[in-house]
Every structure is written in structure tokens, then in C-alpha cells.
XYZ file of C-alpha atoms in Angstrom:
683
model
C 28.541 8.320 -18.495
C 27.757 5.575 -16.427
C 29.701 3.760 -14.345
C 28.046 0.493 -14.901
C 25.492 -0.932 -17.173
C 21.134 -1.869 -17.152
C 22.896 -6.365 -16.967
C 25.336 -4.656 -14.358
C 21.945 -3.349 -11.734
C 20.041 -4.968 -8.846
C 17.128 -4.344 -7.819
C 16.129 -5.129 -4.104
C 13.906 -4.520 -1.278
C 13.833 -5.416 2.485
C 10.192 -6.280 3.209
C 9.344 -8.905 6.814
C 8.265 -7.492 10.445
C 9.794 -5.390 12.717
C 12.254 -6.603 14.429
C 13.573 -8.452 11.801
C 16.969 -6.210 11.819
C 16.690 -5.197 8.620
C 18.298 -1.702 8.948
C 21.099 -3.787 10.749
C 20.869 -5.550 7.923
C 21.488 -3.012 5.304
C 24.254 -1.445 7.713
C 25.635 -4.730 7.067
C 26.106 -4.881 3.550
C 27.151 -1.085 3.222
C 29.966 -1.978 5.513
C 31.026 -5.074 3.789
C 30.667 -3.353 0.529
C 32.734 -0.015 1.880
C 29.644 2.210 1.328
C 30.778 3.149 4.406
C 33.218 2.693 6.500
C 31.434 2.155 10.349
C 28.537 0.639 11.441
C 25.843 1.809 12.567
C 23.840 0.922 15.601
C 20.003 1.273 15.398
C 19.528 1.429 19.936
C 22.584 4.481 18.452
C 20.099 6.202 16.453
C 23.676 5.981 13.449
C 21.981 4.170 11.133
C 22.441 5.303 7.315
C 18.690 4.136 6.579
C 17.586 5.055 9.574
C 18.163 8.364 9.234
C 14.540 11.062 10.811
C 15.484 12.497 14.530
C 11.633 10.205 14.814
C 12.951 6.895 13.352
C 16.014 7.758 16.179
C 14.067 8.502 19.391
C 11.112 5.083 18.122
C 14.179 2.988 16.809
C 12.380 1.705 14.303
C 11.559 2.426 10.864
C 8.958 4.307 10.477
C 9.888 5.156 6.651
C 11.435 3.341 3.380
C 14.854 4.697 2.948
C 17.576 3.722 -0.403
C 21.345 2.926 -0.884
C 23.417 1.356 -3.278
C 26.684 -0.385 -3.790
C 28.731 -2.078 -5.347
C 29.797 -5.179 -4.807
C 31.349 -7.862 -7.790
C 30.789 -6.097 -10.891
C 27.099 -5.167 -10.094
C 25.900 -1.837 -8.424
C 22.889 -2.559 -5.984
C 20.300 -0.388 -5.802
C 18.588 -2.207 -1.663
C 15.509 -0.355 -0.719
C 14.659 -0.382 3.921
C 11.503 -0.803 4.579
C 9.333 -0.439 7.550
C 8.889 -4.238 9.245
C 6.291 -2.851 11.544
C 1.963 -3.123 9.740
C 0.958 0.525 10.296
C 3.492 0.768 8.311
C 3.178 -1.107 5.632
C 2.270 1.874 3.408
C 6.270 2.036 2.287
C 6.985 -0.743 2.359
C 4.145 -1.813 -0.033
C 5.123 1.352 -2.782
C 8.734 0.018 -2.474
C 8.055 -3.020 -4.357
C 7.031 -1.007 -7.478
C 10.568 -0.107 -8.153
C 13.033 -3.166 -7.415
C 12.648 -6.947 -9.442
C 13.453 -8.721 -6.191
C 12.024 -8.636 -2.534
C 14.479 -10.249 -0.009
C 12.192 -11.387 3.137
C 13.646 -11.209 6.013
C 12.943 -13.308 9.377
C 13.418 -13.356 12.483
C 14.988 -16.282 13.499
C 14.090 -15.805 17.264
C 10.836 -15.172 16.461
C 10.003 -16.673 13.221
C 6.917 -16.241 11.140
C 4.829 -12.934 11.764
C 2.351 -10.554 10.385
C 4.256 -9.244 8.000
C 6.417 -11.686 6.492
C 3.080 -13.395 5.626
C 1.382 -10.103 4.109
C 5.241 -9.179 2.374
C 4.843 -12.947 0.958
C 2.036 -12.475 -0.349
C 2.421 -8.768 -2.102
C 5.620 -9.744 -3.202
C 3.933 -12.849 -5.213
C 1.248 -11.130 -6.647
C 3.159 -8.334 -8.160
C 5.298 -11.586 -9.703
C 8.122 -9.918 -7.911
C 11.565 -12.928 -8.022
C 11.201 -13.418 -3.422
C 14.420 -14.785 -1.636
C 13.786 -15.604 1.890
C 16.927 -14.022 4.569
C 16.515 -15.518 8.780
C 18.466 -13.862 10.065
C 19.833 -13.492 13.837
C 20.860 -16.422 13.656
C 23.079 -16.031 16.668
C 20.470 -15.580 19.384
C 20.873 -18.207 21.530
C 18.032 -21.457 21.911
C 16.621 -20.994 18.458
C 15.138 -24.515 16.167
C 16.574 -23.444 12.882
C 15.403 -27.032 11.299
C 11.723 -25.836 12.880
C 11.729 -22.947 10.993
C 13.112 -24.408 8.013
C 10.302 -26.581 8.047
C 7.397 -23.515 9.060
C 8.058 -21.875 6.597
C 8.146 -24.458 4.260
C 4.500 -25.291 5.266
C 3.110 -21.578 4.860
C 4.783 -21.121 2.022
C 6.076 -24.391 0.000
C 8.508 -26.515 -0.452
C 9.580 -24.625 -3.538
C 11.695 -22.954 -0.271
C 14.796 -24.457 -0.542
C 18.388 -23.720 1.294
C 20.633 -22.336 -0.798
C 23.208 -21.892 2.070
C 23.282 -22.894 5.597
C 24.114 -22.449 9.281
C 27.311 -24.111 10.147
C 30.405 -23.838 12.528
C 27.568 -22.553 15.790
C 26.116 -19.994 13.513
C 30.115 -18.715 12.991
C 29.472 -19.385 8.490
C 27.605 -19.966 6.142
C 28.260 -22.901 3.416
C 26.576 -22.403 0.521
C 24.920 -25.571 -0.789
C 24.092 -24.215 -4.838
C 28.112 -24.756 -6.075
C 29.008 -27.261 -2.874
C 27.409 -30.722 -2.703
C 29.450 -31.631 0.585
C 30.719 -29.747 4.182
C 30.324 -28.793 8.016
C 26.318 -27.646 8.464
C 24.918 -27.012 11.742
C 21.994 -29.082 10.916
C 20.481 -30.894 7.673
C 22.957 -31.966 5.620
C 24.994 -30.086 2.833
C 25.127 -32.443 0.472
C 21.100 -33.847 0.204
C 20.291 -29.924 0.010
C 22.347 -29.645 -2.547
C 20.659 -32.688 -4.293
C 17.732 -30.831 -3.975
C 18.170 -27.662 -5.475
C 19.904 -28.769 -8.380
C 17.339 -30.814 -9.288
C 14.480 -28.258 -8.782
C 15.985 -25.647 -10.691
C 16.879 -28.445 -13.809
C 13.594 -29.344 -14.314
C 12.928 -25.288 -15.932
C 15.172 -26.536 -18.710
C 14.278 -29.028 -20.375
C 17.075 -29.681 -22.526
C 18.879 -29.583 -19.070
C 17.032 -31.991 -17.845
C 17.870 -35.038 -20.458
C 20.959 -34.272 -19.914
C 21.265 -34.111 -16.444
C 19.009 -37.445 -16.217
C 21.603 -38.969 -18.572
C 25.284 -38.429 -16.937
C 24.192 -37.662 -13.754
C 26.969 -34.703 -13.709
C 25.542 -31.744 -11.561
C 25.610 -28.936 -14.861
C 27.638 -25.556 -15.288
C 27.053 -23.002 -12.846
C 26.648 -21.050 -16.402
C 24.140 -23.302 -17.229
C 22.084 -22.845 -13.752
C 22.541 -19.720 -14.119
C 19.284 -19.196 -16.780
C 16.809 -22.474 -15.015
C 17.367 -20.407 -11.880
C 16.717 -16.930 -13.051
C 13.022 -18.429 -14.981
C 12.267 -20.709 -11.753
C 12.201 -17.273 -9.746
C 10.452 -15.946 -12.162
C 7.452 -18.625 -12.009
C 7.691 -18.530 -8.128
C 9.183 -22.098 -8.394
C 12.556 -21.622 -6.550
C 12.639 -18.936 -2.940
C 15.908 -19.548 -2.520
C 15.980 -19.370 1.654
C 19.441 -17.768 3.008
C 20.739 -17.300 6.176
C 21.926 -14.755 7.501
C 23.678 -12.368 11.321
C 24.128 -9.209 10.472
C 24.996 -8.286 14.296
C 28.033 -10.680 13.423
C 28.586 -10.015 10.013
C 27.837 -14.506 9.238
C 26.468 -15.168 5.772
C 26.670 -11.231 4.528
C 29.414 -12.058 2.028
C 27.408 -15.264 1.163
C 24.452 -12.778 0.902
C 26.205 -9.792 -1.514
C 27.354 -13.218 -3.793
C 23.864 -14.003 -4.510
C 22.938 -10.871 -4.841
C 25.708 -10.299 -7.686
C 25.529 -13.436 -9.481
C 21.922 -14.989 -8.595
C 19.371 -11.762 -7.702
C 17.671 -10.778 -11.689
C 18.837 -7.681 -13.549
C 16.407 -5.660 -15.347
C 16.456 -7.889 -18.143
C 15.785 -10.946 -16.160
C 12.761 -9.901 -13.999
C 8.863 -9.782 -14.674
C 8.487 -6.937 -16.835
C 6.430 -3.745 -14.754
C 2.908 -4.110 -16.036
C 2.744 -1.763 -17.011
C -0.275 -0.849 -19.657
C -1.529 2.277 -21.972
C -5.196 3.677 -21.599
C -6.862 5.047 -18.808
C -8.403 3.519 -16.053
C -12.100 2.579 -16.599
C -11.457 2.802 -19.739
C -10.074 0.152 -22.819
C -6.177 -0.605 -21.873
C -4.244 -2.414 -23.077
C -0.346 -4.311 -21.382
C 2.428 -1.989 -22.608
C 6.000 -3.637 -22.616
C 8.725 -1.156 -21.621
C 12.018 -2.885 -22.457
C 14.828 -1.885 -19.823
C 17.239 -0.334 -22.967
C 18.924 2.231 -22.760
C 18.601 3.960 -26.318
C 14.097 3.864 -26.257
C 12.181 6.519 -24.857
C 12.221 7.892 -21.148
C 9.342 5.009 -19.127
C 10.439 5.953 -15.467
C 8.205 5.336 -12.288
C 7.836 7.691 -9.538
C 7.223 4.476 -6.470
C 8.206 7.272 -3.073
C 7.489 11.430 -2.698
C 9.173 12.769 -0.022
C 8.317 17.023 0.986
C 11.540 17.384 2.412
C 11.723 20.975 4.640
C 15.676 21.997 1.878
C 14.822 20.999 -0.989
C 11.303 21.231 -1.508
C 9.347 17.779 -3.226
C 11.452 14.663 -4.222
C 9.881 12.388 -6.581
C 11.660 8.897 -6.137
C 11.625 6.781 -9.644
C 12.883 3.866 -11.309
C 13.799 3.817 -14.398
C 12.450 1.043 -16.831
C 13.473 2.268 -19.898
C 15.448 5.036 -22.105
C 18.398 7.375 -20.057
C 16.887 10.554 -17.571
C 20.298 12.636 -17.941
C 20.744 15.584 -16.554
C 19.317 19.250 -18.208
C 16.679 16.477 -20.287
C 13.495 17.365 -20.282
C 10.167 15.409 -18.912
C 6.648 15.053 -18.892
C 5.029 14.157 -16.114
C 1.683 11.574 -17.257
C -0.892 12.841 -19.925
C 0.874 16.954 -18.637
C 1.400 18.781 -22.272
C 4.427 21.390 -20.150
C 7.714 19.263 -19.753
C 10.023 20.130 -16.742
C 12.976 20.634 -17.165
C 15.878 17.921 -15.527
C 17.634 20.933 -13.532
C 19.334 18.399 -11.298
C 19.250 14.617 -11.310
C 20.257 12.654 -6.947
C 20.673 9.585 -6.747
C 20.167 9.001 -2.525
C 22.109 7.473 0.352
C 20.662 7.234 3.528
C 18.585 10.967 4.096
C 21.970 11.721 1.627
C 21.926 13.641 -2.411
C 23.984 12.553 -4.551
C 24.026 14.282 -8.065
C 24.634 12.472 -11.060
C 25.086 13.521 -14.463
C 22.298 9.667 -15.926
C 20.159 7.167 -14.737
C 20.216 3.963 -16.963
C 17.091 1.387 -16.589
C 17.284 -0.029 -13.422
C 17.531 2.569 -12.046
C 16.728 4.643 -9.542
C 16.902 7.922 -8.348
C 14.954 11.232 -7.151
C 14.715 14.780 -8.970
C 13.345 17.812 -6.787
C 11.040 20.723 -6.580
C 8.359 19.027 -9.610
C 5.276 20.062 -8.056
C 3.668 17.916 -10.567
C 5.436 14.855 -9.441
C 2.662 12.806 -7.209
C 3.023 9.441 -5.967
C 2.562 6.891 -8.925
C 2.774 9.115 -11.568
C 4.688 7.577 -14.660
C 7.207 9.870 -15.920
C 8.351 10.143 -19.822
C 9.887 12.091 -22.382
C 7.646 12.264 -25.941
C 3.325 12.043 -25.828
C 3.544 9.015 -27.124
C 4.226 7.504 -23.578
C 1.462 9.843 -22.271
C -1.313 6.986 -21.454
C 0.641 5.049 -19.942
C 0.549 3.618 -16.580
C 2.447 1.276 -14.221
C -0.824 -0.642 -12.222
C -1.717 0.357 -9.110
C -0.163 -1.573 -5.749
C -3.263 -1.999 -3.183
C -2.918 -0.891 -0.656
C -4.785 -2.136 2.911
C -7.440 0.496 3.495
C -6.180 3.257 6.289
C -9.105 2.567 9.437
C -8.192 3.849 12.235
C -9.365 7.559 12.403
C -9.232 10.891 14.199
C -10.778 14.073 13.877
C -8.257 16.789 14.933
C -8.382 20.681 15.265
C -5.859 23.166 15.594
C -5.296 24.372 19.019
C -4.790 28.090 17.591
C -7.702 29.680 16.295
C -6.391 31.521 13.302
C -4.026 27.986 11.864
C -6.813 25.959 9.539
C -4.646 26.685 6.691
C -0.932 26.354 7.652
C -3.118 22.634 8.801
C -4.639 21.422 5.650
C -1.158 22.334 3.879
C 0.682 20.376 6.391
C -1.930 17.288 6.483
C -1.745 18.043 2.417
C 2.207 17.250 2.509
C 1.739 14.587 5.316
C -0.628 12.507 2.507
C 1.453 13.130 -0.591
C 4.076 11.756 1.120
C 2.343 8.739 2.520
C -0.412 6.487 -0.004
C -2.110 4.979 3.191
C -2.860 7.734 5.117
C -5.873 10.315 4.758
C -7.178 13.166 5.198
C -11.143 13.785 5.077
C -13.690 16.789 5.382
C -16.861 16.165 7.104
C -19.399 18.675 5.593
C -22.263 17.930 8.368
C -20.155 16.632 11.215
C -17.386 19.753 10.856
C -14.764 17.802 10.867
C -10.969 16.944 9.596
C -10.983 13.354 10.027
C -7.692 11.202 9.562
C -6.978 7.993 9.575
C -3.905 5.458 8.718
C -3.362 2.479 9.394
C -3.502 1.920 12.885
C -3.168 4.102 16.236
C 1.084 3.804 16.072
C 0.571 5.643 12.639
C -1.134 8.723 13.825
C 0.364 8.535 16.042
C 3.795 9.310 14.321
C 1.991 11.943 11.748
C 1.148 13.786 14.442
C 4.080 13.696 15.989
C 5.684 15.091 12.979
C 3.733 17.509 12.435
C 3.994 19.382 16.213
C 8.202 17.986 15.756
C 8.652 19.026 11.864
C 6.221 21.644 11.014
C 5.621 23.092 14.766
C 1.729 22.536 14.891
C -0.360 21.563 18.069
C -4.011 20.122 17.494
C -6.735 18.427 19.302
C -8.288 15.185 18.950
C -10.797 13.364 19.620
C -12.292 9.873 18.081
C -13.841 10.569 15.030
C -17.189 9.807 13.666
C -17.797 6.295 12.661
C -17.970 5.864 8.537
C -21.737 5.016 8.370
C -23.385 4.231 4.948
C -26.834 4.028 3.434
C -28.292 1.765 0.803
C -32.138 0.380 0.064
C -32.276 -3.493 -0.525
C -35.525 -2.815 -2.798
C -37.091 -1.670 -5.711
C -39.878 2.162 -5.360
C -40.497 4.232 -7.332
C -41.792 8.604 -6.415
C -42.872 11.178 -7.694
C -42.622 15.021 -6.991
C -43.550 18.412 -7.648
C -42.191 20.967 -6.977
C -44.755 24.511 -6.969
C -43.546 28.343 -5.701
C -45.338 30.851 -6.608
C -44.996 33.946 -4.930
C -45.688 36.901 -7.262
C -44.064 37.426 -10.279
C -42.481 34.011 -12.173
C -42.969 31.345 -10.367
C -41.366 28.259 -9.697
C -42.134 24.381 -11.383
C -40.808 21.129 -12.365
C -41.419 17.754 -11.457
C -39.831 14.825 -11.317
C -41.127 10.654 -11.335
C -38.298 8.613 -10.557
C -37.507 5.023 -9.827
C -34.934 3.588 -7.558
C -32.848 -0.390 -7.321
C -30.361 -1.961 -5.321
C -26.614 -2.432 -7.506
C -24.010 -4.701 -5.685
C -21.692 -3.607 -2.528
C -19.569 -1.216 -3.920
C -20.607 -0.909 -6.821
C -21.212 2.755 -6.001
C -24.190 5.294 -7.667
C -25.669 5.178 -10.955
C -28.318 7.802 -12.855
C -29.478 7.276 -15.877
C -31.223 10.078 -17.583
C -35.050 7.329 -19.095
C -37.170 10.111 -19.785
C -39.049 10.830 -23.413
C -40.702 12.625 -25.538
C -38.381 15.929 -23.565
C -41.433 16.095 -20.392
C -39.118 17.761 -18.543
C -36.470 19.349 -21.198
C -32.807 18.176 -21.481
C -30.980 21.706 -20.035
C -32.887 20.161 -16.906
C -31.190 17.103 -16.239
C -28.097 18.460 -14.699
C -30.156 19.892 -11.827
C -32.040 16.978 -11.368
C -29.088 15.044 -11.163
C -28.135 17.583 -8.448
C -30.309 17.188 -6.371
C -30.879 13.617 -6.318
C -26.891 13.707 -5.284
C -27.238 16.498 -2.083
C -30.227 13.956 -0.869
C -27.688 10.935 -1.141
C -25.182 13.030 0.225
C -26.373 14.166 3.401
C -28.934 10.776 3.675
C -31.925 10.245 4.656
C -31.942 6.894 7.351
C -29.477 8.666 9.515
C -27.844 10.874 7.757
C -24.752 9.701 6.175
C -24.645 9.106 2.510
C -26.448 7.254 0.867
C -24.436 4.752 -2.037
C -24.827 1.208 -4.351
C -28.020 2.155 -5.872
C -29.459 2.968 -10.000
C -31.201 6.675 -10.629
C -33.994 6.067 -12.805
C -35.317 9.478 -13.784
C -38.734 8.481 -16.344
C -41.226 11.493 -16.103
C -42.191 14.558 -15.407
C -43.055 17.665 -16.573
C -42.531 21.877 -16.351
C -43.871 24.706 -17.071
C -43.055 27.189 -19.794
C -42.694 30.090 -17.581
C -42.380 28.368 -14.376
C -40.132 25.656 -15.668
C -36.850 27.026 -13.103
C -33.119 25.090 -12.678
C -33.944 24.830 -9.087
C -36.908 24.027 -9.119
C -35.570 20.491 -10.778
C -32.858 20.405 -7.960
C -35.607 20.436 -5.509
C -37.873 18.566 -6.949
C -34.866 15.330 -7.998
C -34.089 15.360 -4.031
C -37.633 15.347 -2.390
C -38.791 12.621 -4.966
C -35.175 10.470 -4.603
C -36.050 10.784 -0.466
C -39.501 9.411 -0.705
C -38.328 6.623 -3.019
C -35.333 5.304 -0.661
C -38.240 4.869 2.292
C -40.144 2.843 -0.066
C -36.850 1.246 -1.093
C -35.983 -0.475 2.630
C -33.219 1.671 3.347
C -30.640 -0.100 5.607
C -27.154 1.429 7.372
C -24.698 -0.389 6.457
C -21.697 0.207 9.615
C -17.686 -0.694 8.656
C -16.577 -4.188 9.424
C -12.189 -4.996 9.864
C -10.148 -7.663 10.278
C -8.263 -7.225 13.483
C -4.851 -9.012 14.228
C -4.772 -9.126 17.586
C -0.529 -10.279 19.522
C -1.164 -10.801 22.971
C 0.584 -13.270 25.740
C -1.486 -16.928 25.609
C -2.686 -16.616 29.055
C -4.390 -13.840 27.586
C -6.191 -15.944 25.337
C -9.583 -16.213 27.710
C -9.739 -12.022 28.120
C -9.202 -11.330 24.318
C -11.451 -13.893 22.763
C -14.912 -13.022 25.611
C -13.764 -8.958 24.608
C -13.990 -9.625 21.704
C -17.197 -11.330 21.474
C -19.359 -8.272 24.115
C -17.485 -5.693 21.235
C -19.971 -7.909 18.573
C -16.959 -9.578 16.950
C -15.605 -12.560 15.950
C -13.240 -15.140 16.763
C -11.310 -16.571 12.902
C -8.260 -18.295 14.021
C -5.828 -18.099 16.410
C -2.085 -19.151 16.434
C 0.652 -18.717 17.931
C 3.915 -16.649 17.706
C 6.432 -18.753 20.478
C 7.680 -16.719 23.315
C 4.535 -16.703 25.299
C 2.929 -14.564 22.614
C 0.427 -15.537 20.129
C -2.672 -13.997 17.976
C -5.895 -14.023 17.384
C -7.461 -13.888 14.415
C -10.815 -12.303 14.254
C -13.868 -9.353 12.625
C -15.558 -6.585 14.167
C -17.558 -3.874 13.577
C -15.288 -0.527 13.323
C -17.538 1.290 15.629
C -16.569 -0.644 18.234
C -12.922 -0.260 18.839
C -12.428 3.147 20.444
C -12.184 2.770 23.004
C -10.165 -1.092 22.761
C -6.147 -0.014 22.510
C -6.768 1.366 26.600
C -8.888 -2.606 27.137
C -5.422 -4.327 25.031
C -3.504 -2.128 27.242
C -4.842 -3.189 30.592
C -6.058 -6.639 29.960
C -2.257 -7.833 28.284
C -0.515 -5.538 30.960
C 0.579 -3.574 27.946
C 2.111 -6.065 26.430
C -0.932 -6.592 24.026
C -0.619 -4.900 20.252
C -3.097 -5.157 17.475
C -3.496 -3.841 13.752
C -6.812 -3.189 11.572
C -7.740 -3.731 8.125
C -10.501 -2.893 5.716
C -13.135 -5.817 4.855
C -16.192 -5.110 4.141
C -19.461 -3.078 4.763
C -21.926 -4.910 6.525
C -26.043 -3.992 7.312
C -26.234 -2.513 11.267
C -28.582 -4.559 13.741
C -32.190 -3.683 13.981
C -32.096 -1.733 16.554
C -28.578 -0.111 16.542
C -30.762 0.965 12.892
C -33.070 2.501 15.407
C -31.546 4.405 17.162
C -29.541 6.279 14.280
C -32.806 7.019 12.675
C -34.697 8.589 16.004
C -31.470 10.771 16.612
C -31.305 11.590 12.917
C -35.100 12.427 12.510
C -34.842 14.722 16.057
C -31.749 16.739 15.332
C -33.190 16.923 11.044
C -36.746 17.811 12.915
C -34.082 20.272 14.790
C -32.928 21.751 11.801
């Protein structure tokens, strides 16, 4: 039996920008609760959460790590996440496993890119949010200014839950105290503002508070405090120094007494039904006695334990040796071993309750986002998918040694299985294998893992840009394929109409033939031919998308009507129609954020403009640094890392995120079309 109940469970994720001190904070919490005997160091590579050799070498987190500890009769599951934008996939995925997001901010650098992104992602997921300002022991800080900036960016619901005191040597809690010394602001004023905010969540409590003027008890405040957290009406601000230990006990007390348990947080967004079809909301009850419902939010390919599925239990009790189904799978698997994780260590347990985070190993059917359950009643239940940034940075890879191609695909498959923002593409036309991630550092980490863990060396080069083609008008065309070369011939005639669809709406094929002029048995062949043409491109050799193709007439022959004839007729008819429908080539446009020294802003904005970029804003980030945001065609960024390094003396960095597809300039399309025509003629 478990040593705790579901009501005692707290699940939190440490999220925020890189170098905010999340891993060191996790280490401080583990040490303060006795989960570890001595605190490790990120610099020495001795922390519980950064246990991977790559992380130790890099000096920062590359993957999310799960740890747990007990405090004040509660059991806390904590997920430490990477902070650099290139590894955002791991951070976003962790949100599916917790009730509370602790957004950690570096007191020295303030609100940064991943601070804003993770605040937004956590809000979209309807998680309870708390802000932890870390590194309050640093010199030359402007904490009042940082608090003002936080409230300006994220709203007045960001309120002080404690304050630094005695030169940041410790902190004073303001919910239970209405007086005391603080390094800035007034404990009494912060206390009163917090109470006023909380009581507004309960009409009866508010009425009593206004009538007698006395502070409600902490017990009376608990329920409205949780409601304010759930609805985003309150985002507490706490202060810590993971290095000195200031505020660590206070943070632990907040997690134990104020952070929601699985029944108090917003319910996870489950739904019943299949994607693309009719669905209805499904409410998972954090009840240990119900059917099991668990969600896999992380998958690891471990060299010793094999495939590990890490999941959050939302309903029921997962027990060792029980049978579980994966999604709508018909065959269950046996839970031969059940684990809780403490960094790289797997601790075997007998059962997991609602709210627990655990793992199973060597179950091939488990994938990221799988739902585990013990009854076919839950076959078609899914969790609302998280929204991940689209991987746009790319490299074409090929093995250095001939004969390693199959190993390459196997290893890339494992890397993609572990990371929802790492994808592998195979382009038959260019014969390229392309890996895509969130940035240069992301891809570099994958290549290093391939070389270090899997002992596979590859050559890389810039990939072809993923252009697309589409149409801007409607057109009709027909093609008759007739071939006679002794014996039985081939005959098929297709009349079709094409029209544009909205950007991102994809391809639609409609059979509007009447009277059987094209027998139904041949219609799949027509569609096959159409799809072949769209995949190969018409203007410049890139896939054609966002159009509707309607076949409305045609002819066949009782003897010579053949499937191959209708494939050819469909392909050639749609090519002719596209040529008459004002086709255009689309290119991917990305949002770019560049972190640079303030002195380099002029050079960088000029360089970006020369790359057909559009500047949307600049934002000071303190310590002589600024962030430039804008949009730029992906095709203009092939050599950008080296250019940025040159213009900033190696101090600049950038991140990109897919924005949309847009038409290439006419002169660029003309050049692309002429090259494709030449190649087509050669073929």
C-alpha cells in the first residue's frame, strides 16, 4: 500500500528560461527534505536532475527529469525542465504531467523569452501558476523593478506571497503575517492586498470580511485561494536563493499547504472520440477505486531498460502485475515492473495512485501521448494534445560509412520517439534524409547523442527548403490517355475541375461523376494519378497543397479501359489544370527572436532587412543585451549562425518558430520554375 493518499500528492514543474537556476532549485528542495544527503552542483555535473553525460558536458539541462520527495505529510512529484528555447519540447510536454507550474525567473536577468512562453503555455493548459524569483542573493538587483515588470507583463493578479528580508538572507511570508521586516515593500500592505484578492473568490467570506474587518483564518482561505489559482485570478510571487537556501523552506511550505492536490487543480482536458470525428469531454475522477486512466507525457529510449513510458495517473490505481491497454489496442500488456523516478534512478513500487507520476519499461506499444487504461470502456479517450512549436531548423544527414543506413533510421526513430519537437523527413525527390528541430543547438545535441551514445557518425549539409505550391484560381482540364501497341490497348479519359482552398486546409478529392462514365472501380486510380502529380509538383518540383479536385466526367472503353490508363489520365489532367489556375510557390516564414548586445542592434536589423526580413520590435533585456523580434523567410537563414557570430563577436543567439507560408516573390518563382523545367526536360 502507498504511504500517502491522493489528497497528499502535489505535482509541480519547474519551468522558465535557461540559467534561472531550476536544476539548482530542485537540488535545494531535495536536500532540504532529506531526499538527498548532500547538494550536488550543476558546474560539477553532480546534480540528481542533470544526470546525462551530455548535460554534464553542456552545463545545463537538455531533458526533463522527474524527482519526488516528502514534506509536511505531502508527497511532491517535481519535474525539472530545460530552459533554453531549443529544448522547449521537453518543457511543454512536462505540463501534461502536473497541476502546478512553478515559473522560475532569474533575479539578475528578469523576464526572458522562455518565461513568457511557459507562462502562456501553462495558462493555455489551465494550470495553476506560481512565479519563483530565484538568485536573490546576487549583487546589484532591482527586485521592486522586477516585480513591477512581472505585473506589467502578466497582470495585477501576480501578487507577493513572500518578501526577501535581512539582505536576502531569508524571506518573510505575507499570507499568515501582517507585519515584519522586508528588504522592500511593506509586509502589511502585501498581506492586505493578498487577503483582499483571495476573499473576492467567495461571496460569503467576502461579506463576513467586510462586515467585521478581521482576517479570515488560513483554513477559511484555503478553498478560495485554490479557486483563485485555478481561474488565474492569483499568481503568487515567491523569492528564493537556491544557492544560499533562502526561501526554500517557505517554498516547501507553500507547496504542502497551498499548491493544489489532484482534486483541487483544474481537471485534465480528456475527451472521448477520435481526432477529426465527433468528441465529447470526459471528466477523469482522481478516485483510486475507479477504472485506471493514465497519460504518457514522456518516452525514453534507455540503453539498459529499453523503452520507458513515463506517465501521470489521473484515475484509478495502477498496480504491479495488472493488465493495461494502450489506447484502442486490443491486447493488454502486463505491468511486470512499476517504477517511480529519482533522476536517473528507477525505484520499484507496488502501486501508483491518482496524481502519481510513474513509469513502465519494455512496452513497445507505448508512444508519447498514449493513454493507458484497464478497461475497453476507455478505448477512445484521449488527452487534448499540447501545442508544440513547429520544428523548422533542419539538416540533411547521411552516414559516413556505407551500410549504416538502416542503423541511421533506427537511431533517428528512437530520437524522434523521445522528443515531440524533433522530426525526421525522407524526401524521395532529393534523396535526402532531413532532421528538423527547434534550433541549431537542438540539432547539435541530437548529433552529439548519435555519436556518443550510439557511436554513429554522420555528414551533414543544409537541406532543401520545404517550399510548397498551390493555386490562386480555378480551372478545368481533361486528358485522354490512349495507347495501342498490338493486343489489348489502354484507354482512360478524365475531366476535372480544380479550385483553391484556404491556406492550411489541405487536399480534397471529390467524385462527381454521374452515369458511370468512369466506372467506380477506376476512381481510386484517378485519385492515385492526381496525388502523384501533386506530390511531384508542377511549377518548381514541390508538393501542391490546399486545393480541391473534382472529377465530373470522363470516358472508358469496354476492353481497353485499364487502371494504369486512368492513373495517367488523372495525373496529366490535373497538371494541365494547375498550369491554368495561376499556380504560385509558397515559402515558409518564421518568427525569429535574436538576443544581441545593444551595440549591435543597428547592424542586426539592417542584416535582417537585407534577408527580406521584417522587424516587429526590440526589447531591452538588461545587462547590455536586447532582443530583436521579426519575421524572415526560412530560406534566408542558411548561413545565419555564422553571420550572427560575426556581427556580435560570438555573443548573439537566435530562435525561430514557424509562422506561416507566403508566396515567394515573382522573380524568385521564375528562377525556380526555369530550373525545374530544365531538370524535367533532362529527365
